[in-house]
Amino acid sequence: MKPNPSPLVNIATVMNFAAEGTDYDSTFEEDPEPTSSGSARKPSHHRRQAHLQHNLLVKDRPKREPKADQSVFREEASRDEGRRIRAQVLSLSAYDRHKQLINDYVLYFPGATDRLQRDTSRDRRDIDVIRANHKFLWDDEGSGQPQRAETLTWGQRLAQKYYEKLFKEYCICDVSRYKENKVAMRWRTEAEVKAGKGQFVCGSRKCDENAILRTWEVNFGYVEEARKKNALVKVRLCPDCSYKLNYFHKKKDVTKDRQSKRNQEKKRKRRHPSDSESQDETGLSQQERDLLEKKKKLDEERSEKKDAKKASEIWSAPVETEQEKSREDDFSEYLEDLFM
């Protein structure tokens, strides 16, 4: 009979299982103290096992992606903020949206409102148009009549209307450059006429003297529209300003006629003293006062007759229809409001 090998196999397997069992540890068990030289190699064996297990775990773990740069984070944050602000702005009404945008612009950009100002470098006021089209005399060449409005531009018509509002009996002059033989002249305005400037006060622009004024007739030569022109004007000046006016050439003095009339009046009073005695405090004789009274009575009678005639014709007269104002009337009213 053959021997049975099964008991030997069983013994070998048991020994293998026992040997393998020595490789497993438990965290709940304490390490046995080394008792022999063979047991001293166990720590290195354990380290190899731990290293292998760590490598297996690291291989199985997914790798972390690298972090993005800060610029990417900023871009994403700004996009998110933009989407949020856009949704907020679209939820507002048109007026609230406009108000919010303007407030944000003023708050976040100080001083930027200067860009919102309109360019006024090419703006022209009415006085600028008048200065650009001003003429010392607006009469036709040689005819002495004013130019027709149909042949003029809007600026020229405005300057002509301004010219018609000026008083052209005496001139206002500037003699500050008299040593260069340069004297400026212009006509008087309504305010200057009311103040007596140029007639009862010295006609020099910066002089307010009102004593011993003399009237000078001047052939005023000037350049206008690149042409040499002349105009005969009168100006009343004090002695100092008269000296400056006549620094190079003696002008014609037209105050002598008035002085001669005064001298003749004095001579007449000396020859007929009775006429001077009959004058009252107003300086008028009895005959002159009688004439004035008669004239007043006639004027009163005429005014009464006119009023009575108008009262009788008020019901028989046709109905007056309002007529539209012409362009010249509109210009005149506009200038009156402008220069009053």
Tab-separated table of C-alpha atoms in Angstrom:
chain	number	residue	atom	x	y	z
A	1	MET	CA	0.000	0.000	0.000
A	2	LYS	CA	1.165	3.577	-0.839
A	3	PRO	CA	1.640	6.044	1.937
A	4	ASN	CA	-0.981	8.843	2.214
A	5	PRO	CA	0.634	12.290	1.506
A	6	SER	CA	-2.279	14.387	2.678
A	7	PRO	CA	-1.106	14.796	6.281
A	8	LEU	CA	2.164	16.313	5.086
A	9	VAL	CA	0.370	18.773	2.820
A	10	ASN	CA	-1.828	19.902	5.593
A	11	ILE	CA	1.122	20.484	7.849
A	12	ALA	CA	2.879	22.599	5.160
A	13	THR	CA	-0.138	24.763	4.576
A	14	VAL	CA	-0.522	25.327	8.267
A	15	MET	CA	3.086	26.400	8.524
A	16	ASN	CA	2.665	28.826	5.585
A	17	PHE	CA	-0.382	30.371	7.149
A	18	ALA	CA	1.491	30.751	10.408
A	19	ALA	CA	4.395	32.405	8.638
A	20	GLU	CA	2.104	34.775	6.791
A	21	GLY	CA	0.269	35.576	9.948
A	22	THR	CA	3.370	37.119	11.369
A	23	ASP	CA	3.224	39.868	8.640
A	24	TYR	CA	-0.120	41.327	9.772
A	25	ASP	CA	-0.317	43.843	12.570
A	26	SER	CA	-3.132	45.262	14.557
A	27	THR	CA	-3.373	48.786	15.806
A	28	PHE	CA	-4.923	47.478	18.979
A	29	GLU	CA	-1.982	45.255	19.787
A	30	GLU	CA	1.297	46.337	21.234
A	31	ASP	CA	4.490	45.447	19.477
A	32	PRO	CA	6.217	42.561	21.145
A	33	GLU	CA	9.590	43.288	22.606
A	34	PRO	CA	12.444	41.936	20.558
A	35	THR	CA	13.787	38.785	22.179
A	36	SER	CA	16.286	37.650	19.614
A	37	SER	CA	18.531	38.928	16.839
A	38	GLY	CA	16.017	37.903	14.126
A	39	SER	CA	13.298	40.002	15.613
A	40	ALA	CA	15.423	43.228	15.279
A	41	ARG	CA	14.802	43.318	11.494
A	42	LYS	CA	11.081	43.743	11.925
A	43	PRO	CA	11.006	47.609	12.028
A	44	SER	CA	12.676	47.909	8.603
A	45	HIS	CA	10.234	45.394	7.223
A	46	HIS	CA	7.350	47.414	8.579
A	47	ARG	CA	8.749	50.571	7.034
A	48	ARG	CA	8.898	48.980	3.611
A	49	GLN	CA	5.343	47.837	3.959
A	50	ALA	CA	4.178	51.335	4.972
A	51	HIS	CA	6.069	52.876	2.079
A	52	LEU	CA	4.441	50.519	-0.398
A	53	GLN	CA	1.012	51.234	1.005
A	54	HIS	CA	1.647	54.999	0.808
A	55	ASN	CA	2.715	54.750	-2.828
A	56	LEU	CA	-0.407	52.787	-3.675
A	57	LEU	CA	-2.608	55.386	-2.006
A	58	VAL	CA	-0.829	58.273	-3.761
A	59	LYS	CA	-1.223	56.652	-7.171
A	60	ASP	CA	-4.907	56.060	-6.630
A	61	ARG	CA	-5.556	59.656	-5.367
A	62	PRO	CA	-6.499	62.151	-8.163
A	63	LYS	CA	-3.986	64.949	-8.794
A	64	ARG	CA	-4.929	68.521	-7.813
A	65	GLU	CA	-5.154	71.075	-10.611
A	66	PRO	CA	-2.824	74.101	-10.264
A	67	LYS	CA	-4.358	77.368	-9.023
A	68	ALA	CA	-5.068	80.083	-11.565
A	69	ASP	CA	-3.285	83.443	-11.594
A	70	GLN	CA	-4.703	86.442	-9.704
A	71	SER	CA	-5.505	88.230	-12.982
A	72	VAL	CA	-7.909	85.421	-13.891
A	73	PHE	CA	-9.600	85.803	-10.531
A	74	ARG	CA	-9.939	89.548	-11.037
A	75	GLU	CA	-11.449	89.093	-14.505
A	76	GLU	CA	-13.996	86.599	-13.247
A	77	ALA	CA	-14.883	88.839	-10.306
A	78	SER	CA	-15.314	91.864	-12.579
A	79	ARG	CA	-17.508	89.870	-14.960
A	80	ASP	CA	-19.693	88.726	-12.118
A	81	GLU	CA	-19.945	92.279	-10.779
A	82	GLY	CA	-20.769	93.571	-14.262
A	83	ARG	CA	-23.576	91.056	-14.657
A	84	ARG	CA	-24.963	92.053	-11.282
A	85	ILE	CA	-24.824	95.805	-12.047
A	86	ARG	CA	-26.315	95.275	-15.518
A	87	ALA	CA	-29.274	93.417	-14.048
A	88	GLN	CA	-29.720	96.194	-11.482
A	89	VAL	CA	-29.557	98.982	-14.107
A	90	LEU	CA	-31.993	97.262	-16.459
A	91	SER	CA	-34.517	96.987	-13.661
A	92	LEU	CA	-34.661	100.822	-13.325
A	93	SER	CA	-36.764	103.256	-15.322
A	94	ALA	CA	-35.195	105.516	-17.941
A	95	TYR	CA	-35.180	108.557	-15.648
A	96	ASP	CA	-33.767	106.668	-12.622
A	97	ARG	CA	-31.155	105.033	-14.842
A	98	HIS	CA	-30.059	108.411	-16.231
A	99	LYS	CA	-29.910	109.923	-12.742
A	100	GLN	CA	-27.843	107.046	-11.375
A	101	LEU	CA	-25.377	107.157	-14.263
A	102	ILE	CA	-24.875	110.908	-13.880
A	103	ASN	CA	-24.395	110.608	-10.107
A	104	ASP	CA	-21.873	107.793	-10.527
A	105	TYR	CA	-20.015	109.776	-13.172
A	106	VAL	CA	-19.768	112.844	-10.949
A	107	LEU	CA	-18.728	110.806	-7.892
A	108	TYR	CA	-16.141	108.531	-9.495
A	109	PHE	CA	-14.637	111.070	-11.917
A	110	PRO	CA	-14.152	114.369	-10.036
A	111	GLY	CA	-13.461	117.301	-12.319
A	112	ALA	CA	-14.657	115.433	-15.399
A	113	THR	CA	-17.772	117.602	-15.658
A	114	ASP	CA	-15.643	120.226	-17.389
A	115	ARG	CA	-15.848	118.074	-20.496
A	116	LEU	CA	-19.624	118.418	-20.487
A	117	GLN	CA	-19.448	122.179	-21.011
A	118	ARG	CA	-20.333	123.368	-24.495
A	119	ASP	CA	-17.686	125.030	-26.634
A	120	THR	CA	-18.501	128.751	-26.471
A	121	SER	CA	-15.490	129.996	-28.423
A	122	ARG	CA	-17.578	130.563	-31.579
A	123	ASP	CA	-20.656	132.007	-29.877
A	124	ARG	CA	-21.661	135.517	-30.999
A	125	ARG	CA	-23.860	137.934	-29.104
A	126	ASP	CA	-25.878	140.716	-30.696
A	127	ILE	CA	-23.259	143.290	-29.699
A	128	ASP	CA	-20.591	141.160	-31.435
A	129	VAL	CA	-22.643	141.153	-34.641
A	130	ILE	CA	-23.100	144.940	-34.389
A	131	ARG	CA	-19.370	145.497	-33.898
A	132	ALA	CA	-18.518	143.264	-36.847
A	133	ASN	CA	-20.915	145.140	-39.175
A	134	HIS	CA	-20.603	148.640	-37.680
A	135	LYS	CA	-20.244	151.681	-39.922
A	136	PHE	CA	-19.674	155.280	-38.934
A	137	LEU	CA	-22.102	156.422	-41.652
A	138	TRP	CA	-24.753	154.197	-43.227
A	139	ASP	CA	-25.618	156.483	-46.131
A	140	ASP	CA	-25.222	155.479	-49.758
A	141	GLU	CA	-22.163	156.822	-51.493
A	142	GLY	CA	-22.942	160.353	-52.642
A	143	SER	CA	-26.739	160.090	-52.275
A	144	GLY	CA	-27.000	160.853	-48.568
A	145	GLN	CA	-29.874	158.337	-48.268
A	146	PRO	CA	-29.759	155.229	-46.064
A	147	GLN	CA	-29.062	151.947	-47.784
A	148	ARG	CA	-31.959	149.663	-48.678
A	149	ALA	CA	-32.622	146.826	-46.272
A	150	GLU	CA	-33.181	144.356	-49.142
A	151	THR	CA	-29.524	144.526	-50.150
A	152	LEU	CA	-28.192	143.957	-46.615
A	153	THR	CA	-27.586	140.832	-44.581
A	154	TRP	CA	-29.198	140.175	-41.217
A	155	GLY	CA	-26.111	141.394	-39.330
A	156	GLN	CA	-25.905	144.553	-41.436
A	157	ARG	CA	-29.594	145.319	-40.863
A	158	LEU	CA	-29.096	144.895	-37.118
A	159	ALA	CA	-26.100	147.268	-37.170
A	160	GLN	CA	-28.070	149.780	-39.257
A	161	LYS	CA	-30.963	149.743	-36.769
A	162	TYR	CA	-28.492	150.374	-33.975
A	163	TYR	CA	-27.020	153.259	-35.983
A	164	GLU	CA	-30.471	154.816	-36.365
A	165	LYS	CA	-30.874	154.865	-32.569
A	166	LEU	CA	-27.734	156.981	-32.115
A	167	PHE	CA	-27.713	160.789	-31.837
A	168	LYS	CA	-25.556	162.398	-34.494
A	169	GLU	CA	-25.407	166.043	-33.465
A	170	TYR	CA	-22.170	165.823	-31.462
A	171	CYS	CA	-19.503	163.144	-31.197
A	172	ILE	CA	-17.699	161.458	-28.329
A	173	CYS	CA	-13.945	161.344	-28.941
A	174	ASP	CA	-10.849	159.682	-27.487
A	175	VAL	CA	-7.748	161.913	-27.542
A	176	SER	CA	-5.446	159.646	-25.504
A	177	ARG	CA	-3.169	159.148	-28.563
A	178	TYR	CA	-3.152	162.747	-29.724
A	179	LYS	CA	0.655	162.816	-30.040
A	180	GLU	CA	0.384	160.171	-32.763
A	181	ASN	CA	-2.219	162.302	-34.568
A	182	LYS	CA	-4.854	159.624	-33.894
A	183	VAL	CA	-8.285	160.606	-32.579
A	184	ALA	CA	-11.224	158.196	-32.285
A	185	MET	CA	-14.814	159.350	-32.831
A	186	ARG	CA	-18.233	157.817	-32.271
A	187	TRP	CA	-21.828	158.991	-32.002
A	188	ARG	CA	-23.644	159.464	-28.712
A	189	THR	CA	-26.096	157.010	-27.191
A	190	GLU	CA	-29.419	157.889	-25.576
A	191	ALA	CA	-28.024	157.530	-22.048
A	192	GLU	CA	-25.187	159.944	-22.847
A	193	VAL	CA	-27.620	162.464	-24.320
A	194	LYS	CA	-29.753	162.347	-21.166
A	195	ALA	CA	-26.651	162.844	-19.012
A	196	GLY	CA	-25.490	165.754	-21.198
A	197	LYS	CA	-22.276	164.009	-22.176
A	198	GLY	CA	-20.791	165.534	-25.306
A	199	GLN	CA	-22.864	168.736	-25.162
A	200	PHE	CA	-22.964	170.118	-21.615
A	201	VAL	CA	-20.073	167.924	-20.438
A	202	CYS	CA	-16.744	167.548	-22.217
A	203	GLY	CA	-17.017	165.164	-25.161
A	204	SER	CA	-13.755	163.400	-24.347
A	205	ARG	CA	-14.364	159.826	-23.275
A	206	LYS	CA	-12.574	160.085	-19.911
A	207	CYS	CA	-13.173	163.767	-19.109
A	208	ASP	CA	-16.099	165.124	-17.045
A	209	GLU	CA	-15.287	168.839	-17.240
A	210	ASN	CA	-18.324	171.049	-17.873
A	211	ALA	CA	-16.842	174.562	-17.819
A	212	ILE	CA	-15.585	176.666	-20.741
A	213	LEU	CA	-16.558	174.168	-23.416
A	214	ARG	CA	-15.835	174.971	-27.038
A	215	THR	CA	-17.354	173.458	-30.159
A	216	TRP	CA	-14.970	172.251	-32.859
A	217	GLU	CA	-15.821	171.240	-36.399
A	218	VAL	CA	-13.564	168.357	-37.428
A	219	ASN	CA	-13.040	166.708	-40.804
A	220	PHE	CA	-12.877	163.192	-39.415
A	221	GLY	CA	-10.896	160.836	-41.646
A	222	TYR	CA	-11.109	157.098	-41.022
A	223	VAL	CA	-10.553	153.771	-42.757
A	224	GLU	CA	-13.576	151.516	-43.185
A	225	GLU	CA	-13.814	148.345	-45.282
A	226	ALA	CA	-10.252	148.996	-46.507
A	227	ARG	CA	-11.261	152.397	-47.882
A	228	LYS	CA	-10.427	155.908	-46.767
A	229	LYS	CA	-13.514	157.930	-45.806
A	230	ASN	CA	-14.219	161.395	-44.408
A	231	ALA	CA	-17.044	162.881	-42.353
A	232	LEU	CA	-17.607	166.416	-41.053
A	233	VAL	CA	-18.523	166.172	-37.353
A	234	LYS	CA	-18.798	168.441	-34.315
A	235	VAL	CA	-17.356	167.889	-30.876
A	236	ARG	CA	-17.465	169.965	-27.678
A	237	LEU	CA	-14.338	169.866	-25.535
A	238	CYS	CA	-12.821	171.536	-22.499
A	239	PRO	CA	-9.613	173.621	-22.878
A	240	ASP	CA	-7.261	170.728	-22.069
A	241	CYS	CA	-8.939	168.333	-24.487
A	242	SER	CA	-9.171	171.108	-27.102
A	243	TYR	CA	-5.399	171.512	-26.879
A	244	LYS	CA	-4.961	167.781	-27.536
A	245	LEU	CA	-7.387	167.872	-30.457
A	246	ASN	CA	-5.529	170.794	-32.076
A	247	TYR	CA	-2.052	169.441	-31.286
A	248	PHE	CA	-1.085	169.058	-34.970
A	249	HIS	CA	-3.667	171.112	-36.869
A	250	LYS	CA	-5.985	173.878	-35.776
A	251	LYS	CA	-9.613	172.846	-36.205
A	252	LYS	CA	-12.479	175.198	-36.971
A	253	ASP	CA	-13.954	176.780	-33.855
A	254	VAL	CA	-17.710	177.250	-34.294
A	255	THR	CA	-18.401	178.703	-30.837
A	256	LYS	CA	-17.465	182.210	-32.010
A	257	ASP	CA	-20.872	182.702	-33.620
A	258	ARG	CA	-22.603	182.139	-30.305
A	259	GLN	CA	-20.204	184.453	-28.563
A	260	SER	CA	-20.865	187.162	-31.123
A	261	LYS	CA	-24.622	186.766	-30.579
A	262	ARG	CA	-24.117	187.244	-26.870
A	263	ASN	CA	-22.059	190.361	-27.506
A	264	GLN	CA	-24.759	191.743	-29.779
A	265	GLU	CA	-27.375	191.073	-27.115
A	266	LYS	CA	-25.297	192.936	-24.549
A	267	LYS	CA	-24.922	195.895	-26.904
A	268	ARG	CA	-28.662	195.954	-27.557
A	269	LYS	CA	-29.377	195.983	-23.815
A	270	ARG	CA	-27.022	198.914	-23.365
A	271	ARG	CA	-28.752	200.881	-26.123
A	272	HIS	CA	-32.299	200.048	-24.906
A	273	PRO	CA	-32.196	199.741	-21.115
A	274	SER	CA	-36.032	200.013	-20.903
A	275	ASP	CA	-36.414	196.586	-22.495
A	276	SER	CA	-34.111	195.009	-19.934
A	277	GLU	CA	-35.969	196.637	-17.027
A	278	SER	CA	-39.305	195.245	-18.218
A	279	GLN	CA	-37.965	191.685	-18.089
A	280	ASP	CA	-39.009	189.509	-15.153
A	281	GLU	CA	-37.025	186.881	-13.305
A	282	THR	CA	-37.280	184.477	-16.252
A	283	GLY	CA	-35.338	186.902	-18.465
A	284	LEU	CA	-38.293	187.524	-20.853
A	285	SER	CA	-39.716	190.890	-21.815
A	286	GLN	CA	-43.404	191.819	-21.546
A	287	GLN	CA	-43.994	191.345	-25.277
A	288	GLU	CA	-42.421	187.892	-25.233
A	289	ARG	CA	-44.566	186.872	-22.266
A	290	ASP	CA	-47.727	188.059	-24.047
A	291	LEU	CA	-46.801	186.076	-27.127
A	292	LEU	CA	-46.241	182.952	-25.050
A	293	GLU	CA	-49.630	183.313	-23.357
A	294	LYS	CA	-51.399	183.744	-26.704
A	295	LYS	CA	-49.605	180.695	-28.050
A	296	LYS	CA	-50.669	178.615	-25.047
A	297	LYS	CA	-54.303	179.673	-25.473
A	298	LEU	CA	-54.238	178.760	-29.162
A	299	ASP	CA	-52.731	175.383	-28.405
A	300	GLU	CA	-55.400	174.683	-25.790
A	301	GLU	CA	-58.201	175.632	-28.184
A	302	ARG	CA	-56.764	173.416	-30.917
A	303	SER	CA	-56.445	170.455	-28.551
A	304	GLU	CA	-60.058	170.891	-27.382
A	305	LYS	CA	-61.309	170.986	-30.977
A	306	LYS	CA	-59.356	167.856	-31.836
A	307	ASP	CA	-60.745	166.002	-28.810
A	308	ALA	CA	-64.308	166.991	-29.678
A	309	LYS	CA	-63.826	165.921	-33.281
A	310	LYS	CA	-62.430	162.560	-32.244
A	311	ALA	CA	-65.314	162.005	-29.816
A	312	SER	CA	-67.869	162.686	-32.574
A	313	GLU	CA	-66.142	160.442	-35.103
A	314	ILE	CA	-65.474	157.519	-32.813
A	315	TRP	CA	-68.762	155.768	-33.731
A	316	SER	CA	-68.724	156.644	-37.421
A	317	ALA	CA	-65.138	155.607	-37.998
A	318	PRO	CA	-64.527	152.129	-39.485
A	319	VAL	CA	-63.319	149.316	-37.282
A	320	GLU	CA	-59.561	149.295	-37.059
A	321	THR	CA	-58.025	145.946	-37.843
A	322	GLU	CA	-54.759	144.953	-36.312
A	323	GLN	CA	-51.988	144.818	-38.853
A	324	GLU	CA	-49.084	142.484	-38.596
A	325	LYS	CA	-45.812	144.134	-37.736
A	326	SER	CA	-43.208	144.309	-40.430
A	327	ARG	CA	-39.717	142.998	-39.983
A	328	GLU	CA	-38.339	146.519	-39.533
A	329	ASP	CA	-40.813	147.182	-36.694
A	330	ASP	CA	-39.753	143.953	-35.016
A	331	PHE	CA	-36.120	145.006	-35.343
A	332	SER	CA	-36.807	148.432	-33.839
A	333	GLU	CA	-38.736	146.986	-30.880
A	334	TYR	CA	-35.998	144.426	-30.306
A	335	LEU	CA	-33.316	147.122	-30.272
A	336	GLU	CA	-35.354	149.308	-27.930
A	337	ASP	CA	-35.575	146.454	-25.435
A	338	LEU	CA	-31.886	145.699	-25.920
A	339	PHE	CA	-30.473	149.179	-25.356
A	340	MET	CA	-32.869	150.613	-22.802
